[in-house]
Amino acid sequence: MTARVPQFHVDSEKFLADQERVGWHDGALWHLRYKRDLATQVVPDWEKLRDQAAAIKAHVLDHIPTLLSQFITNAEAAGWVVHLAPEADDLKRIVLDLLQKNGVTKAVKSKSMLTEECGLNHHLEANGVEVVDTDLGERIVQLRHEPPSHIVVPAIHLKRGEIGELFHEHLGTAKGEDDPIRLTRAARADLRKRFIGAQAGLTGVNFAVADSGAIVICTNEGNADLGTALQPLHIACMGVEKLIPTAADAGVFLRLLARSATGQPITTYSTHIRGPDPTRPGHQAHLVIVDAGRRRLFADDEHRRALSCIRCGACLNTCPVYRRASGHAYGTTVPGPIGAVLAPAMIGTAKAKELPFASTLCGSCTNVCPVKIDLHDQLLSWRRRLAREGHVPFSKRFAMKIGAQALSYPWLFSLGGKIARTFWGLARKGIPGPHAGWTKHRDLPPAPKQSFRGWWKSDGQNQGNPTNKDQDHG
Amino acid sequence: MDVHLFVPCYLDQVHPEVAMATVTVLRRAGCTVHYSDQQTCCGQPMANTGCADDAAVLARRHLDLFAGKTTVCPSGSCTSMVSHHYHDLGLRLSATDEKTMHRTFELSDFLVNVLGVTDLKARFPHKVSLHQSCHGLRELGLGVMSERRDPPKLGPAEVLLAQVEGLTLVMPERRDECCGFGGTFAVAEADLSARMGHDRCDQLSQGDAEYMTGNDQSCLMHLDGIRKRRGKGPKAIHLAEILACQ
Amino acid sequence: MVDGAALAAFSMRFQRPVGSVLKAHPGVYPGPDLPASWDVFATSLKSVGGVLLNAQPSQAQAIQAAIDMGRAPGRVVASAAAARLLTGVTGWETARVTTTPQEWEDVDLAIIRAESACAENAALLVTSSSLPERALAFLAQRILVLVPRNRLIGGFMAAQAELARRLADGEALHHATWMSGPSKTADIEQTLVIGAHGVCALAVMPVDA
Ligand code: SF4
């Protein structure tokens, strides 16, 4: 992942400053969640399907060495040249070597979060290889020199007008043109030339099928197919966690992936590829299998299952915090709930310390996840780890320590309560100090005359039916 | 039935009327209500901040105080803390502890699924929208979760509200969207939390609701604070208070 | 060949400790029994932006009409497997075996044959066996997919299981693609645009093979 230190609080505030855009962004993502709901309603076995997917992934995580060796044997038999990349730098070196050896100066690349995470594009560009991202959303953010803000719809943070401006500048569309159809057509025309002119196609991998040495790549745009069927060299990059045992298992994931992501019953193109194309003499197919920090997640018993993620983006779409903070606030390649679960292991707890707190723990992510990662519990368990390692800010820890002590003594608790109720009334419109965060946007409820315990002692325990005249509905 | 009241700390101090209403409702449902003033807090604020050791101290106190009793609490998230999260704190849990956790019920769940009440003789002639708080919904399963495809089954809050004379229930467009409270999140990410609260207030205003209700006063306190500050929207009222009205 | 020692070192990092209880594979998942109905297929296809054509009044006439309809100046090219189904139809050429697939760039309409179709999600299977001319299906502006009428499968679990069996039986497939509707994107403000990089329109016709 990028070396940048995520600053969730600061960066989310930046996005929040434009309240109109926040509402628009929330609506766009909720629309994806809504389509996901509709699509899952017509699948009679939806919850069973999730159970099956989770069980397959759990099996995979317990058997990586066996599956990996089976996969490599079958892949090599199918003609893949397999490379192992223990670190991100190895991936960059292997890919650049292959491109240079083959005299490649122009490459096209379909979506791969892994190469994004490893900073591959930058490395290739710095060494004289032009890499064009071909997924429309990725192309848009590439032209803007910014990272994707979402793993499935990378330019979801941008409005059509901004994309129109960008295309006017780079693709020569008419000034002020902001019609999505015409903008898409302009990108199509430009990228066709690049598909045809490229000497190599780089792709990611959605699933690597151990029993047949096939990789499965899913796109809606057809860019991975055009980015592999035309160029003499194909390099596919995959994280080791993409392994699945059998081609039949792929059916489970293909039924889940697009429905969770966009509400389609399956991605438009779900392509299995095995090695080089025999109809094109000289065609080469290389496969780079990457660790790049995944071992740290793997070694962590509490968070290993986060490696099951199939990058559908559903947890981002449903997350009420992501929808209002936007992906860039997370400062990691993968944002949202899953991003906040992966980051502490991938970039270290010190750097990622804010991310597990960027959540209300509402649990919606856990419920949508097609592979049943217990995302909100994972966030909670990262919070515990952060506290143990001393990464929770002192103010928070101190408050909790004082709170826990006061709350251990009922008399101290009720005394504190009495004092607080006295001052509460004075502070209703704006408490100074650490709780100003509360009163910045909200009024405090009026202080009750008496606590419940006070009432119980004086009246409650003896009354048959207490009244509730103390209610404040004002 | 003998029930022991577990009153979340902030309810005790800030919203005693909700706990009082809980007593009323439980008594009306035929229960003998017990309350120990030795109780303080379940430890949820500490646990959700990651401070497991601090939470564990309070959890131990709580478990010892309520040992083996049937406990009822008018808050989904505090109930969930006891019944679902005491496992996460590194405590050694005895069989009695497990029983205590297991016998800790959220109020609406207890009324519908344990007591099986069919009519509490409540009357509340108003339009009310329901906010289903996340922990009660997604951890305790107190309702239909919009994300899941489980067989449809009304949640206990909906069952109870349907029994209230004169009450018209309106469900918000996003049935179970989070209100943005999230404990310390409300203070640490105040702007985000407030934006979520505003949006939720808008959703809960749909259908001209006069009141918004739910089974977690913490969410309601957050929503009502926002409602009062902006001067529009339905008033917050805890489910127990509606059930106590006659 | 990957170096054995390098693989061992790499694998070591993902080895569960000795004595861990390892989870077994949950077994083959048959999925629900979904009807192999062309009506269901048509509904699925419509939802993903494709159209279903009937082979009426005759197969040849229907294909001819599909070719003539909205005829652009570009070429009409049929894959070798589809060509066998085009007797009596005019105005098309067979894709030649080529090592430079770029030459299909100016194809207006591609006609291909799918090996099976799935009602659950309108996916059509093409593989290196039925479509060695793979790029044709992606470079053309529009595509007509002919599917043997008796090759409709209800649920996708069953459909993929069939493909899995072929792979397991050692059929040397280089590629196998499930195509569901024309290419599309919603990357600009969530507005669905049909025709991203692949075909801009897709029609399916069940035929007698
Ligand atoms: S964690 Fe689950 S929901 Fe989130 S992207 Fe991964 S698979 Fe999808």
Tab-separated table of N, CA, C and O and ligand atoms in Angstrom, chain A residues 151 308-316 338 365 368-371 373 375, ligand 1:
chain	number	residue	atom	x	y	z
A	151	ILE	N	-13.525	0.678	-4.906
A	151	ILE	CA	-12.859	-0.442	-5.575
A	151	ILE	C	-13.623	-0.956	-6.787
A	151	ILE	O	-13.060	-1.639	-7.626
A	308	SER	N	-10.518	-13.258	2.874
A	308	SER	CA	-11.552	-13.876	2.026
A	308	SER	C	-12.195	-12.889	1.069
A	308	SER	O	-12.923	-13.281	0.170
A	309	CYS	N	-11.962	-11.622	1.296
A	309	CYS	CA	-12.655	-10.568	0.537
A	309	CYS	C	-12.556	-10.788	-0.971
A	309	CYS	O	-11.485	-11.057	-1.504
A	310	ILE	N	-13.686	-10.666	-1.667
A	310	ILE	CA	-13.671	-10.779	-3.128
A	310	ILE	C	-13.819	-9.402	-3.788
A	310	ILE	O	-14.107	-9.310	-4.976
A	311	ARG	N	-13.663	-8.348	-3.015
A	311	ARG	CA	-13.620	-6.979	-3.551
A	311	ARG	C	-14.876	-6.600	-4.339
A	311	ARG	O	-14.794	-6.027	-5.416
A	312	CYS	N	-16.025	-6.928	-3.742
A	312	CYS	CA	-17.271	-6.596	-4.429
A	312	CYS	C	-17.695	-5.159	-4.160
A	312	CYS	O	-18.496	-4.585	-4.895
A	313	GLY	N	-17.198	-4.582	-3.088
A	313	GLY	CA	-17.530	-3.186	-2.776
A	313	GLY	C	-18.837	-3.002	-2.027
A	313	GLY	O	-19.201	-1.881	-1.690
A	314	ALA	N	-19.551	-4.082	-1.739
A	314	ALA	CA	-20.859	-3.934	-1.086
A	314	ALA	C	-20.739	-3.289	0.288
A	314	ALA	O	-21.597	-2.506	0.696
A	315	CYS	N	-19.662	-3.612	1.003
A	315	CYS	CA	-19.529	-3.037	2.350
A	315	CYS	C	-19.257	-1.543	2.276
A	315	CYS	O	-19.602	-0.809	3.196
A	316	LEU	N	-18.655	-1.084	1.188
A	316	LEU	CA	-18.462	0.355	1.023
A	316	LEU	C	-19.819	1.013	0.753
A	316	LEU	O	-20.165	2.027	1.355
A	338	ILE	N	-13.913	-2.746	4.776
A	338	ILE	CA	-12.863	-3.746	4.547
A	338	ILE	C	-11.490	-3.084	4.510
A	338	ILE	O	-10.508	-3.635	5.011
A	365	CYS	N	-22.252	-3.687	7.132
A	365	CYS	CA	-21.202	-4.275	6.290
A	365	CYS	C	-21.160	-5.794	6.459
A	365	CYS	O	-21.082	-6.548	5.494
A	368	VAL	N	-24.019	-7.457	4.540
A	368	VAL	CA	-24.014	-7.510	3.069
A	368	VAL	C	-22.872	-8.363	2.536
A	368	VAL	O	-22.943	-8.825	1.391
A	369	CYS	N	-21.836	-8.552	3.323
A	369	CYS	CA	-20.628	-9.194	2.783
A	369	CYS	C	-20.941	-10.585	2.225
A	369	CYS	O	-21.407	-11.463	2.951
A	370	PRO	N	-20.683	-10.805	0.933
A	370	PRO	CA	-21.038	-12.090	0.330
A	370	PRO	C	-20.225	-13.258	0.869
A	370	PRO	O	-20.659	-14.400	0.747
A	371	VAL	N	-19.067	-12.979	1.455
A	371	VAL	CA	-18.275	-14.070	2.016
A	371	VAL	C	-18.302	-14.040	3.541
A	371	VAL	O	-17.479	-14.670	4.214
A	373	ILE	N	-17.567	-11.939	5.981
A	373	ILE	CA	-16.531	-11.450	6.883
A	373	ILE	C	-17.249	-10.628	7.957
A	373	ILE	O	-18.082	-9.780	7.638
A	375	LEU	N	-17.172	-7.977	9.499
A	375	LEU	CA	-16.401	-6.735	9.399
A	375	LEU	C	-16.485	-5.857	10.645
A	375	LEU	O	-15.483	-5.347	11.115
D	1	SF4	S1	-15.326	-7.295	2.641
D	1	SF4	FE1	-17.058	-8.422	1.827
D	1	SF4	S2	-18.508	-6.821	1.242
D	1	SF4	FE2	-16.545	-5.794	1.518
D	1	SF4	S3	-15.639	-5.766	-0.530
D	1	SF4	FE3	-14.896	-7.615	0.498
D	1	SF4	S4	-16.301	-9.213	-0.125
D	1	SF4	FE4	-17.307	-7.283	-0.585
